Coordinates of C-alpha atoms in Angstrom, one line a residue:
M1 CA 41.1 -58.3 57.1
K2 CA 43.4 -58.9 60.1
T3 CA 40.5 -58.0 62.1
K4 CA 38.6 -61.1 60.6
K5 CA 41.7 -63.1 61.3
L6 CA 42.0 -62.1 65.0
K7 CA 38.5 -63.2 65.4
K8 CA 39.1 -66.6 63.9
R9 CA 42.1 -67.0 65.9
I10 CA 40.3 -66.1 69.1
L11 CA 37.3 -68.1 68.2
F12 CA 39.6 -71.2 67.4
R13 CA 41.5 -71.2 70.7
T14 CA 38.9 -70.5 72.9
L15 CA 36.6 -73.2 71.5
S16 CA 39.7 -75.5 71.3
L17 CA 40.3 -74.8 75.0
L18 CA 36.8 -75.2 75.7
I19 CA 36.3 -78.5 74.0
G20 CA 39.7 -79.7 75.1
A21 CA 38.5 -78.9 78.7
L22 CA 35.1 -80.8 78.3
I23 CA 37.3 -83.6 77.0
I24 CA 39.5 -83.8 79.7
M25 CA 36.7 -83.5 82.1
A26 CA 34.7 -86.5 80.5
G27 CA 38.0 -88.5 80.3
I28 CA 38.4 -87.6 84.1
S29 CA 34.9 -88.2 85.2
V30 CA 35.0 -91.8 82.9
T31 CA 38.2 -92.5 84.2
L32 CA 36.9 -91.9 88.1
N33 CA 34.0 -93.9 87.1
Y34 CA 35.9 -96.9 86.0
V35 CA 38.3 -96.5 89.1
G36 CA 35.8 -96.0 91.4
I37 CA 34.0 -99.1 90.4
S38 CA 37.1 -101.2 90.1
S39 CA 38.0 -100.1 93.4
V40 CA 34.5 -101.1 94.9
L41 CA 34.5 -104.3 93.0
N42 CA 37.7 -105.1 94.4
E43 CA 37.0 -104.4 97.9
T44 CA 33.5 -105.6 98.0
M45 CA 34.7 -108.9 96.4
S46 CA 37.7 -109.4 98.4
E47 CA 35.6 -108.9 101.5
T48 CA 33.1 -111.3 100.1
V49 CA 35.7 -114.1 99.2
S50 CA 37.1 -113.7 102.7
I51 CA 34.0 -113.9 104.6
T52 CA 32.8 -117.2 102.5
A53 CA 36.4 -118.5 102.9
L54 CA 35.9 -117.9 106.4
Q55 CA 32.4 -119.4 106.4
L56 CA 33.7 -122.7 104.8
E57 CA 36.8 -123.0 107.1
T58 CA 34.1 -122.8 110.2
R59 CA 32.2 -125.4 108.6
L60 CA 35.0 -128.0 108.0
G61 CA 36.4 -127.0 111.5
T62 CA 33.2 -128.2 112.7
S63 CA 33.7 -131.6 111.1
K64 CA 37.3 -131.6 112.5
A65 CA 36.4 -130.9 115.8
V66 CA 33.6 -133.5 115.5
V67 CA 35.7 -136.1 114.3
S68 CA 38.5 -135.3 117.1
E69 CA 36.0 -135.9 119.7
F70 CA 35.3 -139.3 118.2
G71 CA 39.0 -140.0 118.5
L72 CA 38.8 -139.1 122.2
H73 CA 35.8 -141.9 122.8
T74 CA 37.2 -144.5 125.2
K75 CA 35.5 -147.6 123.8
L76 CA 37.0 -146.8 120.4
S77 CA 40.5 -147.5 121.9
S78 CA 39.2 -150.1 124.4
T79 CA 40.6 -153.9 123.5
D80 CA 37.1 -154.7 125.5
S81 CA 35.0 -153.2 122.5
T82 CA 34.2 -155.4 119.6
D83 CA 34.4 -154.2 116.1
S84 CA 30.4 -154.2 116.1
D85 CA 30.3 -152.1 119.4
K86 CA 32.8 -149.5 117.8
L87 CA 30.7 -149.4 114.3
A88 CA 27.5 -148.8 116.3
I89 CA 28.9 -146.0 118.2
L90 CA 30.3 -144.6 114.8
K91 CA 27.0 -144.9 113.2
G92 CA 25.2 -143.1 115.9
K93 CA 27.3 -140.1 115.6
A94 CA 27.1 -140.4 111.7
D95 CA 23.3 -140.0 112.1
I96 CA 23.4 -137.1 114.4
Y97 CA 26.2 -135.1 112.4
G98 CA 25.2 -136.2 108.6
F99 CA 28.3 -138.2 107.8
I100 CA 27.9 -140.5 105.1
D101 CA 30.6 -142.8 105.5
Y102 CA 32.5 -143.8 108.6
G103 CA 35.3 -146.3 109.8
I104 CA 38.4 -147.1 112.0
A105 CA 41.7 -148.3 110.8
D106 CA 44.5 -149.5 112.8
L107 CA 48.0 -147.8 112.4
N108 CA 48.7 -150.1 109.2
G109 CA 45.7 -148.6 107.6
K110 CA 43.6 -151.7 108.0
T111 CA 40.0 -151.2 108.4
L112 CA 37.5 -153.0 110.5
D113 CA 35.9 -154.5 107.1
G114 CA 39.2 -155.3 105.7
K115 CA 40.2 -152.4 103.5
D116 CA 43.4 -150.8 103.1
I117 CA 43.3 -147.3 103.4
S118 CA 47.0 -146.6 104.0
D119 CA 47.5 -144.9 100.6
K120 CA 44.7 -142.3 101.5
D121 CA 46.1 -138.6 102.2
Y122 CA 43.9 -138.4 105.0
F123 CA 45.1 -141.5 106.7
R124 CA 48.8 -140.6 106.2
M125 CA 48.3 -136.7 107.3
S126 CA 46.4 -138.0 110.6
K127 CA 49.0 -140.5 111.7
D128 CA 52.0 -138.2 110.8
N129 CA 50.6 -135.1 112.2
Q130 CA 48.6 -136.5 115.0
E131 CA 45.8 -134.3 114.6
A132 CA 42.5 -134.1 112.9
V133 CA 42.8 -133.5 109.1
I134 CA 40.6 -132.9 106.0
G135 CA 41.5 -135.1 103.0
T136 CA 41.7 -134.2 99.4
P137 CA 37.7 -134.5 98.2
F138 CA 37.4 -137.2 95.4
V139 CA 34.5 -138.5 93.3
E140 CA 33.1 -141.8 94.2
D141 CA 29.9 -143.6 92.8
G142 CA 28.4 -140.2 91.3
S143 CA 29.2 -138.3 94.6
C144 CA 31.8 -135.8 96.1
K145 CA 33.3 -137.2 99.4
I146 CA 35.4 -135.1 102.0
Y147 CA 36.6 -137.5 104.5
V148 CA 37.7 -136.3 108.1
A149 CA 39.9 -138.4 110.0
A150 CA 41.5 -137.8 113.4
P151 CA 44.0 -140.2 115.6
I152 CA 42.3 -142.5 118.3
W153 CA 44.1 -141.9 121.6
Q154 CA 44.5 -144.7 124.3
S155 CA 42.1 -144.4 127.1
G156 CA 40.7 -141.3 125.3
I157 CA 43.6 -139.2 126.5
K158 CA 45.1 -136.9 123.9
G159 CA 48.7 -136.9 123.4
S160 CA 49.0 -140.5 124.6
D161 CA 49.5 -143.5 122.5
M162 CA 47.8 -143.7 119.1
T163 CA 45.7 -146.8 118.8
G164 CA 44.3 -146.4 115.2
I165 CA 42.6 -143.6 112.9
V166 CA 38.7 -142.6 112.9
Y167 CA 37.4 -141.4 109.7
M168 CA 34.2 -139.9 108.7
A169 CA 33.1 -138.9 105.3
V170 CA 30.9 -135.7 104.3
D171 CA 29.0 -135.1 101.4
G172 CA 31.0 -132.7 99.4
S173 CA 27.9 -131.1 98.0
F174 CA 27.7 -129.2 100.9
L175 CA 30.6 -126.9 99.6
S176 CA 28.4 -126.1 96.4
N177 CA 25.4 -125.5 98.5
I178 CA 27.4 -122.7 100.5
T179 CA 28.9 -121.2 97.2
N180 CA 25.7 -121.3 95.3
Q181 CA 24.3 -118.8 97.9
I182 CA 27.3 -116.3 97.0
Q183 CA 26.5 -114.4 93.7
I184 CA 27.8 -111.3 92.3
G185 CA 25.6 -109.9 89.6
E186 CA 23.1 -112.1 87.6
N187 CA 25.9 -114.0 85.7
G188 CA 28.6 -114.2 88.5
Y189 CA 29.2 -117.6 90.6
T190 CA 31.6 -119.2 93.3
Y191 CA 33.7 -122.1 93.2
V192 CA 36.2 -123.9 95.6
I193 CA 39.3 -125.7 94.2
D194 CA 41.5 -128.2 96.4
Q195 CA 45.4 -128.1 96.6
N196 CA 45.9 -129.5 93.0
G197 CA 43.3 -126.9 91.4
T198 CA 40.7 -129.5 91.0
I199 CA 37.0 -127.9 91.1
I200 CA 35.3 -129.4 94.5
A201 CA 32.5 -126.8 94.5
D202 CA 30.8 -125.2 91.8
N203 CA 27.0 -123.9 90.7
D204 CA 27.5 -126.3 87.8
Y205 CA 28.1 -129.2 89.8
D206 CA 29.0 -131.3 86.9
R207 CA 32.2 -129.7 86.8
V208 CA 32.7 -131.0 90.1
L209 CA 31.8 -134.6 89.1
N210 CA 34.3 -134.4 86.1
A211 CA 37.0 -133.3 88.4
E212 CA 37.6 -130.0 86.0
S213 CA 40.3 -127.6 86.3
N214 CA 41.1 -124.2 85.5
I215 CA 44.7 -124.2 85.8
A216 CA 44.8 -127.2 83.5
I217 CA 43.4 -125.2 80.5
T218 CA 46.0 -122.2 80.9
D219 CA 47.2 -123.0 77.2
Q220 CA 43.6 -121.9 75.6
N221 CA 44.0 -118.2 75.8
K222 CA 45.4 -115.5 77.6
G223 CA 42.2 -115.0 80.0
C224 CA 42.6 -118.6 81.2
K225 CA 46.0 -118.0 81.9
K226 CA 45.3 -114.8 84.2
R227 CA 42.6 -116.7 85.9
A228 CA 44.8 -119.8 86.5
E229 CA 47.5 -117.3 87.9
A230 CA 45.2 -115.9 90.3
E231 CA 44.4 -119.6 91.6
Q232 CA 47.8 -120.3 92.0
K233 CA 48.3 -117.2 94.1
A234 CA 45.4 -118.3 96.2
L235 CA 46.7 -121.9 96.3
G236 CA 49.8 -120.3 97.7
G237 CA 48.1 -118.7 100.5
E238 CA 47.8 -115.2 98.9
A239 CA 44.7 -113.3 97.8
A240 CA 44.5 -111.8 94.6
F241 CA 41.9 -109.8 92.1
V242 CA 42.2 -109.8 88.7
T243 CA 40.1 -109.0 85.5
Y244 CA 40.4 -111.3 82.3
T245 CA 38.5 -112.1 79.2
I246 CA 37.4 -115.3 78.0
D247 CA 35.4 -116.1 74.7
G248 CA 34.9 -112.3 74.5
V249 CA 33.3 -111.9 77.7
K250 CA 34.9 -109.8 80.5
W251 CA 35.1 -111.3 84.1
I252 CA 36.6 -110.1 87.4
E253 CA 37.4 -112.2 90.0
A254 CA 38.6 -112.4 93.7
T255 CA 40.4 -115.4 94.9
S256 CA 41.5 -116.2 98.4
P257 CA 42.9 -119.2 100.6
I258 CA 40.9 -121.4 103.0
N259 CA 42.7 -121.6 106.1
N260 CA 43.2 -124.8 108.2
T261 CA 42.4 -126.9 105.0
N262 CA 44.9 -129.0 102.9
G263 CA 45.6 -126.0 100.9
W264 CA 42.2 -125.5 99.4
A265 CA 41.3 -121.7 97.7
I266 CA 38.4 -120.0 97.0
G267 CA 37.2 -117.8 93.9
I268 CA 34.3 -115.3 93.4
V269 CA 33.3 -114.3 89.8
G270 CA 31.3 -111.7 88.3
S271 CA 30.4 -110.1 84.8
Y272 CA 32.6 -106.7 84.3
D273 CA 29.9 -105.7 82.1
E274 CA 27.2 -105.9 84.5
F275 CA 29.1 -103.6 86.7
T276 CA 30.4 -101.1 83.9
S277 CA 26.7 -100.3 82.2
M278 CA 26.2 -97.4 84.3
V279 CA 29.7 -95.9 83.0
R280 CA 28.8 -96.6 79.5
I281 CA 25.2 -94.7 80.0
S282 CA 27.4 -91.9 81.7
I283 CA 29.6 -91.8 78.8
L284 CA 26.7 -91.1 76.4
C285 CA 25.5 -88.3 78.9
I286 CA 28.7 -86.6 78.9
A287 CA 28.9 -86.6 75.1
A288 CA 25.5 -85.1 74.8
V289 CA 26.5 -82.4 77.1
L290 CA 29.7 -82.0 75.2
I291 CA 27.8 -81.4 72.0
V292 CA 25.4 -79.0 73.5
S293 CA 28.4 -76.7 75.3
T294 CA 30.2 -76.7 72.3
I295 CA 27.2 -75.2 70.3
I296 CA 26.7 -72.7 73.0
G297 CA 30.3 -72.0 73.1
V298 CA 30.5 -71.0 69.4
V299 CA 27.9 -68.6 69.8
M300 CA 28.9 -66.8 72.8
M301 CA 32.5 -66.6 71.7
T302 CA 31.4 -65.3 68.4
V303 CA 29.8 -62.4 70.3
F304 CA 32.7 -61.9 72.6
T305 CA 35.4 -61.9 70.2
K306 CA 33.7 -59.1 68.2
E307 CA 33.7 -57.0 71.4
I308 CA 37.2 -57.5 72.1
T309 CA 38.7 -57.1 68.4
D310 CA 37.4 -53.6 67.4
P311 CA 39.0 -51.8 70.7
V312 CA 42.2 -53.9 70.0
F313 CA 42.4 -52.8 66.7
K314 CA 42.5 -49.4 67.4
V315 CA 45.3 -50.0 70.1
K316 CA 47.0 -51.9 67.5
K317 CA 47.3 -48.9 65.0
S318 CA 48.4 -46.4 67.9
I319 CA 51.1 -49.0 68.7
E320 CA 52.3 -49.2 65.0
K321 CA 52.9 -45.4 65.1
L322 CA 54.8 -45.5 68.2
S323 CA 57.1 -48.3 67.0
V324 CA 58.1 -45.9 64.1
G325 CA 59.1 -43.2 66.3
D326 CA 55.6 -41.3 66.5
L327 CA 55.6 -40.2 70.1
N328 CA 52.6 -38.0 69.1
T329 CA 50.0 -40.5 68.6
H330 CA 47.2 -41.3 70.9
V331 CA 44.9 -44.0 71.2
E332 CA 41.1 -43.2 70.8
C333 CA 39.1 -45.9 72.8
S334 CA 35.6 -45.1 74.6
S335 CA 35.4 -48.7 76.2
N336 CA 34.9 -48.5 79.9
D337 CA 36.5 -52.1 80.7
E338 CA 39.7 -53.5 80.6
L339 CA 40.2 -52.4 77.3
G340 CA 39.8 -49.0 77.9
E341 CA 42.4 -49.0 80.7
L342 CA 44.8 -50.7 78.2
A343 CA 44.1 -47.7 75.9
E344 CA 44.9 -45.1 78.9
S345 CA 48.0 -47.4 79.7
V346 CA 49.3 -46.8 76.2
N347 CA 48.6 -43.0 76.2
D348 CA 50.5 -42.8 79.7
C349 CA 53.3 -45.0 78.2
I350 CA 53.6 -42.6 75.2
F351 CA 53.7 -39.8 77.6
K352 CA 56.3 -40.9 80.0
L353 CA 58.4 -41.9 76.8
S354 CA 58.2 -38.5 75.2
T355 CA 59.2 -36.9 78.8
Y356 CA 62.2 -39.4 79.3
I357 CA 63.5 -38.7 75.8
K358 CA 63.2 -34.9 76.4
E359 CA 64.9 -35.2 79.7
I360 CA 68.0 -37.4 78.4
T361 CA 68.2 -34.9 75.2
T362 CA 68.8 -31.7 77.6
N363 CA 71.1 -33.4 79.7
C364 CA 73.3 -34.6 76.3
G365 CA 73.5 -30.9 75.6
E366 CA 74.8 -29.8 78.8
V367 CA 77.4 -32.4 78.9
A368 CA 78.4 -31.6 75.4
D369 CA 78.4 -27.7 76.2
G370 CA 80.9 -28.6 79.1
N371 CA 78.3 -28.3 82.1
F372 CA 78.8 -31.8 84.1
N373 CA 76.8 -30.5 86.9
L374 CA 73.4 -31.9 85.9
T375 CA 70.0 -31.1 87.1
R376 CA 67.2 -33.4 87.2
T377 CA 63.7 -32.1 86.0
V378 CA 62.2 -35.6 85.4
E379 CA 62.2 -38.4 87.9
F380 CA 62.5 -41.7 85.8
A381 CA 60.4 -44.7 87.1
G382 CA 61.1 -48.4 86.9
D383 CA 63.4 -49.8 84.8
F384 CA 64.4 -46.4 83.4
K385 CA 66.0 -45.6 86.4
N386 CA 69.0 -47.2 84.8
I387 CA 69.1 -44.5 82.4
Q388 CA 68.9 -41.9 84.9
E389 CA 71.8 -43.2 87.0
S390 CA 73.8 -43.9 84.0
L391 CA 73.6 -40.1 83.0
D392 CA 74.6 -39.2 86.6
R393 CA 77.6 -41.5 86.5
C394 CA 78.6 -40.4 83.3
S395 CA 78.7 -36.8 84.5
E396 CA 80.3 -37.5 87.7
S397 CA 83.0 -39.6 85.5
L398 CA 83.7 -37.0 83.4
S399 CA 84.1 -34.3 86.1
K400 CA 86.3 -36.6 87.8
T401 CA 88.3 -37.2 84.5
I402 CA 88.8 -33.5 83.9
D403 CA 90.2 -33.0 87.7
S404 CA 92.8 -35.8 87.1
I405 CA 93.9 -33.9 84.0
N406 CA 94.1 -30.6 86.1
T407 CA 96.2 -32.5 88.8
A408 CA 98.4 -34.3 86.3
A409 CA 99.1 -31.1 84.6
V410 CA 100.3 -29.3 87.6
Q411 CA 102.4 -32.4 88.4
V412 CA 103.7 -32.2 84.8
K413 CA 105.0 -28.5 85.4
T414 CA 106.6 -29.1 88.7
G415 CA 108.5 -32.0 86.9
S416 CA 109.7 -29.7 84.2
D417 CA 111.0 -27.4 86.7
Q418 CA 113.2 -29.7 88.5
I419 CA 114.5 -31.1 85.3
A420 CA 115.6 -27.4 84.4
A421 CA 117.5 -27.1 87.7
G422 CA 118.8 -30.3 87.3
A423 CA 120.4 -29.0 84.0
Q424 CA 121.9 -25.9 85.4
S425 CA 123.8 -27.7 87.9
L426 CA 124.9 -30.1 85.1
S427 CA 126.1 -27.2 83.3
Q428 CA 128.0 -25.5 86.1
G429 CA 130.0 -28.9 86.7
T430 CA 130.9 -29.0 83.3
T431 CA 132.4 -25.6 83.3
E432 CA 134.3 -26.6 86.5
Q433 CA 135.7 -29.7 84.8
A434 CA 137.1 -27.4 81.8
S435 CA 139.0 -25.2 84.2
S436 CA 140.4 -28.3 85.7
I437 CA 141.7 -29.4 82.4
Q438 CA 143.1 -25.9 81.6
E439 CA 145.4 -26.0 84.9
L440 CA 146.4 -29.6 84.1
A441 CA 147.6 -28.3 80.6
S442 CA 149.7 -25.3 82.0
L443 CA 151.3 -27.8 84.4
M444 CA 152.1 -29.9 81.7
E445 CA 153.7 -27.2 80.0
T446 CA 155.9 -26.6 83.0
L447 CA 157.0 -30.1 83.1
D448 CA 158.0 -30.2 79.7
S449 CA 160.3 -27.0 80.4
E450 CA 162.1 -28.6 83.2
V451 CA 162.8 -31.9 81.3
K452 CA 164.3 -29.7 78.1
E453 CA 166.5 -28.0 80.9
T454 CA 167.6 -31.1 82.4
A455 CA 168.8 -32.8 79.0
A456 CA 170.8 -29.3 78.3
N457 CA 172.6 -29.8 81.7
A458 CA 173.4 -33.6 80.6
G459 CA 176.9 -32.5 79.5
N460 CA 177.6 -31.7 83.0
A461 CA 176.5 -34.8 84.6
S462 CA 179.7 -36.3 85.2
N463 CA 180.5 -33.8 87.7
K464 CA 177.0 -33.0 88.6
S465 CA 175.7 -36.6 88.9
G466 CA 174.7 -36.1 92.5
L467 CA 173.0 -33.0 92.0
A468 CA 171.4 -34.3 88.9
G469 CA 170.2 -37.5 90.8
E470 CA 168.3 -35.5 93.4
R471 CA 166.6 -33.5 90.8
I472 CA 165.6 -36.6 88.8
S473 CA 164.1 -38.0 91.8
K474 CA 162.3 -34.6 92.4
S475 CA 161.0 -34.9 88.9
N476 CA 159.6 -38.4 89.1
E477 CA 157.7 -37.4 92.2
S478 CA 156.5 -34.3 90.1
M479 CA 155.6 -36.9 87.4
Q480 CA 153.6 -39.3 89.8
E481 CA 151.7 -36.3 91.1
M482 CA 150.8 -35.1 87.7
I483 CA 149.5 -38.9 87.2
K484 CA 147.5 -38.8 90.0
A485 CA 146.1 -35.4 89.1
M486 CA 145.1 -36.4 85.7
E487 CA 143.4 -39.6 87.2
N488 CA 141.3 -37.4 89.4
I489 CA 140.3 -35.3 86.4
T490 CA 139.2 -38.2 84.4
D491 CA 137.3 -39.5 87.4
K492 CA 135.3 -36.2 87.8
S493 CA 135.0 -36.1 84.2
N494 CA 133.3 -39.4 84.0

């Protein structure tokens, strides 16, 4: 029953690992595909939009250069030239370069035909900056016009006094003609916006004529907002790449500023689904591979687990006997692979454990019998060396302890002898003090006799007073000597 459980566990875990690995690989593959496609699209579209912006910049720069050249024409600044002469010159140039409108205005904005263009941005910028400029495109009479203006210099000398402004208009549809040639995928398109976000070039020219703006419709959904943010970055001079969804359709877009214009920008849009269709196909292929690999894995792992579990069960039985202290067990396994090596290793482990236990038992018996000079018969290996080292340290420590006890016993005996000698000396001193006390008692008796004799002779004191005084003096001296002797005896006794 346990073998079946082990098989299920091995099968479950290996299959989980296999399926998990396949899923991770599939996820990584899909992610790398998406990231790779996104990276390629980002790089490709960014390069394309930059090249297209440069193409438009060059085309517009050519128009600015042509109009700047008109401003250096001496007849346009000459007072000898009539208005008709000046207009004829401009007409000839317009026919050559394809301008659809032209004119000259004085510094107050009055044109030769009496119009006032002082409120036009191309007039103001050219006059204020004293250079050729491109004005904001605008729709007039059903067409989009882009005016280019440049200063007219006195006598054709650039940097001298300005005498007026020459302006020429180009058909704005040329922008759409250029952008229509740039298409990413079947549903992609390219468009150009001015500094206000108004579309001035698009594959749908009606959007140009209707002056539509993507920025103006940002409140419709999040996709429009993301697109507008990318356009605003481009208008601010920063290229951008963005992905957004509008009306359920996912788009990718790259935007870039157009340099040397009045803040224009260009955007290239492509369908996200067109470029990720191959990724979806790869996902289906990966899913099919995953299913087939899982089936093959189940069959192979079922056979494999059976080959593993039978020898493992035998090893398990022997380990169980070992765990309850049966060192006489032996693993029977005839496998010629790692499982067979495992069985041999277990048998070797059992043999070494048995040998170590016997060695420890023998050493402990020697110590118990008082023999601390242990002899090794088995060399312990690995971490078991700690046990052998502990036995050696224990034997050495016990031996040192016994030596210390013997040394302490000798020292105790020596101290006892010294104490006995001191006691004998003290006894001798006590005897000497007793003899001194007896001498003192004898002296006291003698003094007592002399005192009594002195009292008996008191009757003769009157006639023998001189003799009595001398004897009393001597008696006093003897008393003083006795007192000193008693003090000496007292000091010695203490």
